[in-house]
Short mmCIF file of C-alpha atoms in Angstrom, two decimals:
data_model
loop_
_atom_site.label_atom_id
_atom_site.label_comp_id
_atom_site.label_asym_id
_atom_site.label_seq_id
_atom_site.Cartn_x
_atom_site.Cartn_y
_atom_site.Cartn_z
CA UNK X 26 -20.25 -81.37 43.59
CA UNK X 27 -19.56 -81.18 39.85
CA UNK X 28 -23.21 -81.70 38.91
CA UNK X 29 -24.33 -79.10 41.45
CA UNK X 30 -21.85 -76.50 40.18
CA UNK X 31 -22.90 -77.15 36.59
CA UNK X 32 -26.58 -76.77 37.51
CA UNK X 33 -25.89 -73.52 39.37
CA UNK X 34 -24.01 -72.03 36.41
CA UNK X 35 -26.78 -73.12 34.02
CA UNK X 36 -29.46 -71.49 36.17
CA UNK X 37 -27.51 -68.23 36.35
CA UNK X 38 -27.12 -68.17 32.54
CA UNK X 39 -30.84 -68.79 32.08
CA UNK X 40 -31.88 -66.17 34.65
CA UNK X 41 -29.62 -63.37 33.36
CA UNK X 42 -31.64 -62.52 30.20
CA UNK X 43 -34.87 -62.58 32.19
CA UNK X 44 -33.50 -60.16 34.79
CA UNK X 45 -32.26 -57.81 32.07
CA UNK X 46 -35.63 -57.80 30.33
CA UNK X 47 -37.67 -57.47 33.54
CA UNK X 48 -37.49 -53.62 33.75
CA UNK X 49 -38.69 -53.37 30.14
CA UNK X 50 -41.55 -55.75 30.79
CA UNK X 51 -42.63 -53.91 33.95
CA UNK X 52 -42.34 -50.55 32.19
CA UNK X 53 -44.70 -51.77 29.49
CA UNK X 54 -47.23 -52.72 32.18
CA UNK X 55 -47.13 -49.23 33.70
CA UNK X 56 -44.70 -49.97 36.55
CA UNK X 57 -41.79 -47.65 37.21
CA UNK X 58 -39.34 -46.89 39.98
CA UNK X 59 -40.60 -44.54 42.67
CA UNK X 60 -37.66 -42.14 42.28
CA UNK X 61 -37.38 -42.47 38.50
CA UNK X 62 -36.99 -39.13 36.68
CA UNK X 63 -37.87 -39.14 32.97
CA UNK X 64 -39.74 -36.86 30.57
CA UNK X 65 -42.81 -39.10 30.71
CA UNK X 66 -42.53 -39.49 34.48
CA UNK X 67 -41.00 -36.48 36.26
CA UNK X 68 -40.70 -38.46 39.46
CA UNK X 69 -40.72 -37.14 43.01
CA UNK X 70 -37.05 -36.24 43.55
CA UNK X 71 -37.55 -32.55 42.76
CA UNK X 72 -40.61 -32.35 45.02
CA UNK X 73 -38.70 -34.01 47.85
CA UNK X 74 -36.00 -31.34 47.63
CA UNK X 75 -38.67 -28.67 48.18
CA UNK X 76 -39.61 -30.08 51.61
CA UNK X 77 -38.37 -28.20 54.65
CA UNK X 78 -37.73 -30.43 57.67
CA UNK X 79 -38.94 -28.56 60.75
CA UNK X 80 -36.73 -28.49 63.84
CA UNK X 81 -37.04 -31.43 66.22
CA UNK X 82 -36.03 -30.95 69.89
CA UNK X 83 -33.52 -33.01 71.87
CA UNK X 84 -30.52 -34.97 70.66
CA UNK X 85 -32.45 -37.89 69.17
CA UNK X 86 -34.67 -35.43 67.34
CA UNK X 87 -31.62 -33.68 65.88
CA UNK X 88 -30.22 -36.99 64.66
CA UNK X 89 -33.55 -37.84 63.03
CA UNK X 90 -33.72 -34.41 61.35
CA UNK X 91 -30.21 -34.75 59.92
CA UNK X 92 -31.07 -38.19 58.55
CA UNK X 93 -34.26 -36.81 57.01
CA UNK X 94 -32.40 -33.93 55.36
CA UNK X 95 -29.98 -36.40 53.79
CA UNK X 96 -32.80 -38.62 52.57
CA UNK X 97 -34.91 -35.80 51.11
CA UNK X 98 -32.09 -33.84 49.46
CA UNK X 99 -30.48 -36.85 47.81
CA UNK X 100 -27.33 -36.14 45.84
CA UNK X 101 -28.37 -32.64 44.71
CA UNK X 102 -28.92 -29.28 46.41
CA UNK X 103 -32.16 -28.74 48.29
CA UNK X 104 -34.56 -25.83 47.83
CA UNK X 105 -37.10 -26.19 50.69
CA UNK X 106 -39.69 -23.61 49.65
CA UNK X 107 -42.79 -25.67 48.92
CA UNK X 108 -43.65 -27.87 51.91
CA UNK X 109 -42.99 -28.22 55.63
CA UNK X 110 -42.55 -31.64 57.23
CA UNK X 111 -43.09 -31.96 60.97
CA UNK X 112 -41.83 -35.19 62.52
CA UNK X 113 -42.24 -36.37 66.12
CA UNK X 114 -39.85 -39.29 66.75
CA UNK X 115 -39.46 -41.26 69.95
CA UNK X 116 -37.96 -44.42 71.42
CA UNK X 117 -39.41 -46.89 73.92
CA UNK X 118 -36.75 -48.86 75.80
CA UNK X 119 -37.54 -52.19 77.45
CA UNK X 120 -35.12 -54.23 79.54
CA UNK X 121 -35.09 -57.92 78.65
CA UNK X 122 -32.87 -60.82 79.69
CA UNK X 123 -33.27 -59.80 83.36
CA UNK X 124 -30.86 -61.57 85.71
CA UNK X 125 -31.24 -62.65 89.33
CA UNK X 126 -29.53 -59.46 90.56
CA UNK X 127 -32.17 -57.40 88.67
CA UNK X 128 -29.72 -56.32 85.98
CA UNK X 129 -30.54 -56.70 82.32
CA UNK X 130 -28.34 -58.19 79.65
CA UNK X 131 -30.12 -56.59 76.72
CA UNK X 132 -32.28 -53.58 75.91
CA UNK X 133 -34.95 -53.75 73.22
CA UNK X 134 -35.83 -50.46 71.56
CA UNK X 135 -38.95 -49.64 69.55
CA UNK X 136 -38.66 -46.45 67.52
CA UNK X 137 -41.76 -44.61 66.33
CA UNK X 138 -42.24 -41.46 64.32
CA UNK X 139 -45.39 -39.56 63.34
CA UNK X 140 -45.06 -37.13 60.42
CA UNK X 141 -47.28 -34.39 59.01
CA UNK X 142 -46.79 -32.62 55.68
CA UNK X 143 -48.00 -29.02 55.37
CA UNK X 144 -48.09 -26.41 52.63
CA UNK X 145 -46.03 -23.22 52.92
CA UNK X 146 -48.51 -20.34 53.02
CA UNK X 147 -50.04 -17.87 55.47
CA UNK X 148 -52.41 -20.55 56.74
CA UNK X 149 -50.62 -23.91 56.22
CA UNK X 150 -52.83 -26.79 55.12
CA UNK X 151 -52.30 -30.39 56.23
CA UNK X 152 -51.68 -32.48 53.11
CA UNK X 153 -50.83 -35.88 54.53
CA UNK X 154 -49.66 -37.65 57.66
CA UNK X 155 -48.51 -41.08 58.68
CA UNK X 156 -46.55 -43.25 61.10
CA UNK X 157 -43.52 -45.50 60.84
CA UNK X 158 -42.05 -47.98 63.30
CA UNK X 159 -38.78 -49.83 63.71
CA UNK X 160 -37.20 -52.16 66.27
CA UNK X 161 -33.59 -52.42 67.43
CA UNK X 162 -31.60 -53.32 70.51
CA UNK X 163 -28.19 -53.68 72.15
CA UNK X 164 -26.44 -55.73 74.79
CA UNK X 165 -25.57 -54.01 78.07
CA UNK X 166 -21.90 -53.77 79.05
CA UNK X 167 -21.94 -52.52 82.63
CA UNK X 168 -18.20 -53.10 83.10
CA UNK X 169 -17.33 -50.71 80.26
CA UNK X 170 -19.27 -47.48 80.70
CA UNK X 171 -17.57 -45.61 77.86
CA UNK X 172 -18.28 -48.45 75.44
CA UNK X 173 -21.88 -48.56 76.67
CA UNK X 174 -22.30 -44.84 75.97
CA UNK X 175 -20.92 -45.29 72.46
CA UNK X 176 -23.24 -48.25 71.88
CA UNK X 177 -26.27 -46.20 72.93
CA UNK X 178 -25.30 -43.34 70.62
CA UNK X 179 -24.82 -45.78 67.74
CA UNK X 180 -28.20 -47.35 68.53
CA UNK X 181 -29.89 -43.95 68.44
CA UNK X 182 -28.25 -43.18 65.10
CA UNK X 183 -29.47 -46.49 63.63
CA UNK X 184 -33.03 -45.94 64.84
CA UNK X 185 -33.04 -42.34 63.59
CA UNK X 186 -31.79 -43.39 60.15
CA UNK X 187 -34.33 -46.21 59.84
CA UNK X 188 -37.20 -43.94 60.89
CA UNK X 189 -36.01 -41.31 58.41
CA UNK X 190 -35.99 -43.89 55.62
CA UNK X 191 -39.54 -44.95 56.50
CA UNK X 192 -40.83 -41.38 56.58
CA UNK X 193 -39.08 -40.58 53.29
CA UNK X 194 -40.64 -43.55 51.54
CA UNK X 195 -44.13 -42.69 52.81
CA UNK X 196 -43.86 -39.03 51.81
CA UNK X 197 -42.51 -40.01 48.38
CA UNK X 198 -45.41 -42.43 47.97
CA UNK X 199 -47.86 -39.63 48.80
CA UNK X 200 -46.25 -37.34 46.22
CA UNK X 201 -46.62 -40.13 43.65
CA UNK X 202 -50.14 -41.31 44.46
CA UNK X 203 -51.69 -38.43 46.47
CA UNK X 204 -53.27 -41.02 48.77
CA UNK X 205 -53.38 -40.72 52.53
CA UNK X 206 -50.94 -42.83 54.50
CA UNK X 207 -52.19 -45.09 57.25
CA UNK X 208 -52.22 -43.48 60.68
CA UNK X 209 -51.43 -45.46 63.81
CA UNK X 210 -54.31 -46.13 66.21
CA UNK X 211 -51.95 -46.38 69.18
CA UNK X 212 -53.82 -45.21 72.32
CA UNK X 213 -52.63 -42.27 74.36
CA UNK X 214 -50.08 -42.92 77.10
CA UNK X 215 -51.39 -43.75 80.58
CA UNK X 216 -49.67 -42.47 83.74
CA UNK X 217 -49.87 -43.60 87.38
CA UNK X 218 -49.07 -41.39 90.41
CA UNK X 219 -45.76 -42.34 92.01
CA UNK X 220 -46.15 -41.99 95.77
CA UNK X 221 -42.51 -42.93 96.41
CA UNK X 222 -41.26 -39.60 95.01
CA UNK X 223 -41.56 -36.12 96.47
CA UNK X 224 -43.87 -33.74 94.57
CA UNK X 225 -41.98 -31.11 92.58
CA UNK X 226 -44.50 -28.44 93.58
CA UNK X 227 -47.92 -28.03 95.18
CA UNK X 228 -49.62 -28.98 91.91
CA UNK X 229 -47.19 -31.38 90.21
CA UNK X 230 -47.34 -35.03 91.27
CA UNK X 231 -44.59 -37.39 90.00
CA UNK X 232 -45.98 -40.11 87.77
CA UNK X 233 -44.83 -43.35 86.11
CA UNK X 234 -45.77 -44.25 82.56
CA UNK X 235 -47.68 -47.45 81.91
CA UNK X 236 -46.51 -49.96 79.37
CA UNK X 237 -48.58 -51.40 76.51
CA UNK X 238 -49.98 -54.00 78.91
CA UNK X 239 -51.21 -51.34 81.35
CA UNK X 240 -48.65 -52.25 84.03
CA UNK X 241 -46.52 -49.36 85.38
CA UNK X 242 -43.36 -49.38 83.32
CA UNK X 243 -40.98 -49.21 86.31
CA UNK X 244 -42.46 -52.47 87.64
CA UNK X 245 -41.22 -54.37 84.58
CA UNK X 246 -37.93 -52.54 83.99
CA UNK X 247 -39.08 -50.56 80.96
CA UNK X 248 -37.77 -47.26 82.31
CA UNK X 249 -34.43 -46.11 83.65
CA UNK X 250 -34.79 -45.64 87.42
CA UNK X 251 -32.22 -42.82 87.23
CA UNK X 252 -34.21 -40.89 84.63
CA UNK X 253 -35.21 -37.46 85.94
CA UNK X 254 -38.24 -37.32 83.65
CA UNK X 255 -40.23 -40.60 83.85
CA UNK X 256 -42.95 -39.21 81.59
CA UNK X 257 -40.79 -39.38 78.45
#
Protein backbone atom coordinates (compact mmCIF):
# COMPACT_ATOMS: atom_id res chain seq x y z
CA UNK A 1 0.00 0.00 0.00
CA UNK A 2 2.86 2.38 0.77
CA UNK A 3 4.59 1.77 -2.56
CA UNK A 4 1.32 2.22 -4.44
CA UNK A 5 0.53 5.51 -2.69
CA UNK A 6 4.04 6.79 -3.37
CA UNK A 7 3.76 5.86 -7.06
CA UNK A 8 0.36 7.56 -7.34
CA UNK A 9 1.67 10.79 -5.80
CA UNK A 10 4.75 10.71 -8.07
CA UNK A 11 2.59 10.28 -11.18
CA UNK A 12 0.35 13.19 -10.18
CA UNK A 13 3.40 15.45 -9.65
CA UNK A 14 4.80 14.48 -13.05
CA UNK A 15 1.48 14.94 -14.86
CA UNK A 16 0.64 18.36 -13.37
CA UNK A 17 3.17 20.41 -15.41
CA UNK A 18 2.16 18.61 -18.59
CA UNK A 19 -1.54 19.37 -18.03
CA UNK A 20 -0.76 23.04 -17.35
CA UNK A 21 1.31 23.35 -20.52
CA UNK A 22 -1.15 21.41 -22.71
CA UNK A 23 -3.40 24.43 -23.58
CA UNK A 24 -0.33 26.42 -24.64
CA UNK A 25 0.93 23.57 -26.79
CA UNK A 26 -2.46 23.07 -28.45
CA UNK A 27 -2.84 26.82 -28.99
CA UNK A 28 0.47 26.88 -30.82
CA UNK A 29 -0.79 24.11 -33.12
CA UNK A 30 -3.91 26.09 -34.03
CA UNK A 31 -6.32 24.37 -31.61
CA UNK A 32 -8.63 26.45 -29.45
CA UNK A 33 -11.79 25.99 -27.42
CA UNK A 34 -15.03 26.13 -29.39
CA UNK A 35 -16.52 28.85 -27.18
CA UNK A 36 -13.26 30.76 -26.65
CA UNK A 37 -13.61 34.54 -27.08
CA UNK A 38 -10.37 36.44 -27.77
CA UNK A 39 -9.26 39.25 -30.07
CA UNK A 40 -7.61 36.76 -32.44
CA UNK A 41 -10.57 34.40 -32.23
CA UNK A 42 -13.93 36.12 -31.64
CA UNK A 43 -15.58 32.79 -30.96
CA UNK A 44 -19.22 31.86 -31.49
CA UNK A 45 -20.82 33.01 -28.22
CA UNK A 46 -22.03 36.32 -29.65
CA UNK A 47 -23.44 34.62 -32.75
CA UNK A 48 -25.25 32.07 -30.59
CA UNK A 49 -26.98 34.87 -28.69
CA UNK A 50 -28.36 36.19 -32.00
CA UNK A 51 -30.28 32.94 -32.68
CA UNK A 52 -34.02 33.00 -32.12
CA UNK A 53 -35.46 29.64 -31.04
CA UNK A 54 -38.77 29.17 -32.84
CA UNK A 55 -41.77 27.95 -30.86
CA UNK A 56 -42.12 24.18 -30.48
CA UNK A 57 -45.60 22.72 -29.81
CA UNK A 58 -46.61 20.43 -26.92
CA UNK A 59 -45.12 20.13 -23.46
CA UNK A 60 -41.98 18.24 -24.47
CA UNK A 61 -41.36 20.80 -27.18
CA UNK A 62 -41.65 23.63 -24.66
CA UNK A 63 -39.14 21.92 -22.37
CA UNK A 64 -36.73 21.50 -25.28
CA UNK A 65 -37.12 25.16 -26.28
CA UNK A 66 -36.41 26.39 -22.75
CA UNK A 67 -33.30 24.22 -22.60
CA UNK A 68 -32.16 25.56 -25.97
CA UNK A 69 -32.67 29.16 -24.88
CA UNK A 70 -30.51 28.54 -21.82
CA UNK A 71 -27.79 26.88 -23.89
CA UNK A 72 -27.69 29.55 -26.61
CA UNK A 73 -27.90 32.61 -24.35
CA UNK A 74 -25.23 31.43 -21.92
CA UNK A 75 -24.56 33.73 -18.99
CA UNK A 76 -25.29 36.97 -20.87
CA UNK A 77 -28.37 38.61 -22.37
CA UNK A 78 -29.62 37.36 -25.72
CA UNK A 79 -30.34 39.47 -28.79
CA UNK A 80 -32.05 37.09 -31.26
CA UNK A 81 -32.08 39.23 -34.39
CA UNK A 82 -29.80 37.37 -36.80
CA UNK A 83 -30.95 33.76 -37.17
CA UNK A 84 -33.96 31.52 -36.60
CA UNK A 85 -33.56 27.96 -35.34
CA UNK A 86 -36.37 25.50 -35.94
CA UNK A 87 -36.18 22.28 -33.93
CA UNK A 88 -38.46 19.24 -34.17
CA UNK A 89 -37.87 17.01 -31.12
CA UNK A 90 -39.54 13.70 -30.36
CA UNK A 91 -39.36 10.64 -28.13
CA UNK A 92 -39.85 6.96 -28.98
CA UNK A 93 -40.85 4.85 -25.98
CA UNK A 94 -40.30 1.09 -25.92
CA UNK A 95 -41.40 -1.24 -23.14
CA UNK A 96 -38.71 -3.71 -22.09
CA UNK A 97 -38.44 -6.18 -19.22
CA UNK A 98 -41.94 -7.50 -20.04
CA UNK A 99 -43.39 -9.77 -17.34
CA UNK A 100 -45.74 -12.73 -17.58
CA UNK A 101 -48.77 -10.52 -16.85
CA UNK A 102 -47.81 -8.33 -19.86
CA UNK A 103 -46.61 -5.47 -17.66
CA UNK A 104 -43.23 -3.88 -18.20
CA UNK A 105 -40.63 -3.15 -15.56
CA UNK A 106 -38.73 -0.57 -17.57
CA UNK A 107 -39.26 1.87 -20.42
CA UNK A 108 -36.46 2.72 -22.83
CA UNK A 109 -36.66 6.12 -24.48
CA UNK A 110 -34.86 7.29 -27.61
CA UNK A 111 -34.93 11.05 -28.09
CA UNK A 112 -34.35 12.58 -31.52
CA UNK A 113 -34.26 16.15 -32.74
CA UNK A 114 -33.89 17.61 -36.23
CA UNK A 115 -32.81 21.26 -36.43
CA UNK A 116 -32.69 23.81 -39.24
CA UNK A 117 -30.97 27.20 -39.09
CA UNK A 118 -32.39 30.03 -41.20
CA UNK A 119 -31.50 33.65 -41.86
CA UNK A 120 -33.81 36.47 -40.75
CA UNK A 121 -34.97 38.23 -43.90
CA UNK A 122 -38.02 38.55 -46.15
CA UNK A 123 -37.21 35.21 -47.77
CA UNK A 124 -35.33 33.15 -45.13
CA UNK A 125 -32.48 31.02 -46.44
CA UNK A 126 -31.59 27.61 -45.02
CA UNK A 127 -28.02 27.79 -43.72
CA UNK A 128 -27.54 24.43 -42.06
CA UNK A 129 -29.41 21.49 -40.60
CA UNK A 130 -28.64 18.38 -38.62
CA UNK A 131 -29.85 15.66 -36.26
CA UNK A 132 -29.01 14.60 -32.74
CA UNK A 133 -30.00 11.52 -30.77
CA UNK A 134 -29.96 10.44 -27.14
CA UNK A 135 -31.13 7.45 -25.11
CA UNK A 136 -32.62 7.30 -21.61
CA UNK A 137 -35.06 5.24 -19.60
CA UNK A 138 -36.85 4.70 -16.29
CA UNK A 139 -38.28 1.93 -14.18
CA UNK A 140 -42.06 1.64 -13.94
CA UNK A 141 -43.68 2.01 -10.51
CA UNK A 142 -47.29 1.00 -11.04
CA UNK A 143 -48.06 1.01 -7.31
CA UNK A 144 -47.15 4.70 -6.98
CA UNK A 145 -48.86 6.66 -9.73
CA UNK A 146 -47.82 10.10 -8.47
CA UNK A 147 -44.19 9.02 -8.29
CA UNK A 148 -44.48 7.53 -11.78
CA UNK A 149 -45.80 10.84 -13.15
CA UNK A 150 -42.90 12.72 -11.55
CA UNK A 151 -40.43 10.21 -12.96
CA UNK A 152 -41.82 10.66 -16.47
CA UNK A 153 -41.61 14.46 -16.20
CA UNK A 154 -38.02 14.20 -14.96
CA UNK A 155 -37.21 11.83 -17.83
CA UNK A 156 -38.64 14.27 -20.36
CA UNK A 157 -36.58 17.09 -18.84
CA UNK A 158 -33.39 15.01 -19.06
CA UNK A 159 -34.02 14.07 -22.69
CA UNK A 160 -34.89 17.67 -23.60
CA UNK A 161 -31.72 18.99 -21.98
CA UNK A 162 -29.50 16.40 -23.66
CA UNK A 163 -31.04 17.07 -27.07
CA UNK A 164 -30.61 20.81 -26.52
CA UNK A 165 -26.94 20.31 -25.69
CA UNK A 166 -26.44 18.26 -28.86
CA UNK A 167 -28.17 20.83 -31.06
CA UNK A 168 -26.20 23.66 -29.44
CA UNK A 169 -22.88 21.95 -30.07
CA UNK A 170 -23.74 21.23 -33.72
CA UNK A 171 -24.91 24.80 -34.39
CA UNK A 172 -21.80 26.19 -32.68
CA UNK A 173 -19.64 23.90 -34.81
CA UNK A 174 -21.36 25.21 -37.95
CA UNK A 175 -20.74 28.81 -36.90
CA UNK A 176 -17.07 27.94 -36.39
CA UNK A 177 -16.45 25.84 -39.51
CA UNK A 178 -19.36 26.72 -41.86
CA UNK A 179 -19.59 23.04 -42.79
CA UNK A 180 -22.85 21.15 -43.13
CA UNK A 181 -23.81 18.83 -40.31
CA UNK A 182 -24.65 15.22 -41.04
CA UNK A 183 -28.34 14.60 -41.64
CA UNK A 184 -30.02 11.41 -40.49
CA UNK A 185 -31.12 8.95 -43.19
CA UNK A 186 -33.88 7.55 -40.98
CA UNK A 187 -36.75 6.36 -43.23
CA UNK A 188 -40.22 7.82 -42.96
CA UNK A 189 -42.61 6.27 -40.45
CA UNK A 190 -44.81 3.39 -41.64
CA UNK A 191 -48.42 2.99 -40.47
CA UNK A 192 -50.80 0.00 -40.52
CA UNK A 193 -54.62 0.24 -40.47
CA UNK A 194 -56.05 -0.76 -37.10
CA UNK A 195 -59.28 -2.67 -37.74
CA UNK A 196 -59.98 -3.06 -34.01
CA UNK A 197 -60.82 0.65 -33.63
CA UNK A 198 -63.82 2.57 -34.92
CA UNK A 199 -63.08 5.09 -37.69
CA UNK A 200 -63.19 8.70 -36.49
CA UNK A 201 -64.96 9.79 -39.67
CA UNK A 202 -65.87 8.55 -43.15
CA UNK A 203 -62.34 9.28 -44.38
CA UNK A 204 -60.12 8.78 -41.33
CA UNK A 205 -59.03 5.22 -40.54
CA UNK A 206 -57.23 4.57 -37.20
CA UNK A 207 -53.69 3.37 -37.72
CA UNK A 208 -50.80 1.91 -35.68
CA UNK A 209 -47.22 2.99 -36.18
CA UNK A 210 -44.63 0.40 -37.15
CA UNK A 211 -41.41 0.04 -35.23
CA UNK A 212 -37.90 0.08 -36.72
CA UNK A 213 -38.25 -3.64 -37.48
CA UNK A 214 -41.45 -3.11 -39.48
CA UNK A 215 -43.66 -4.84 -36.89
CA UNK A 216 -46.70 -2.85 -35.67
CA UNK A 217 -45.58 -1.09 -32.53
CA UNK A 218 -48.58 -2.15 -30.42
CA UNK A 219 -47.67 -5.82 -31.03
CA UNK A 220 -44.36 -5.38 -29.20
CA UNK A 221 -45.46 -2.94 -26.49
CA UNK A 222 -43.79 0.13 -28.00
CA UNK A 223 -46.90 2.29 -27.67
CA UNK A 224 -49.23 3.12 -24.82
CA UNK A 225 -52.53 1.31 -25.46
CA UNK A 226 -54.35 4.20 -23.73
CA UNK A 227 -52.86 6.82 -26.05
CA UNK A 228 -55.57 8.64 -27.98
CA UNK A 229 -53.19 9.44 -30.83
CA UNK A 230 -51.25 6.30 -31.88
CA UNK A 231 -49.61 8.15 -34.77
CA UNK A 232 -47.33 10.20 -32.51
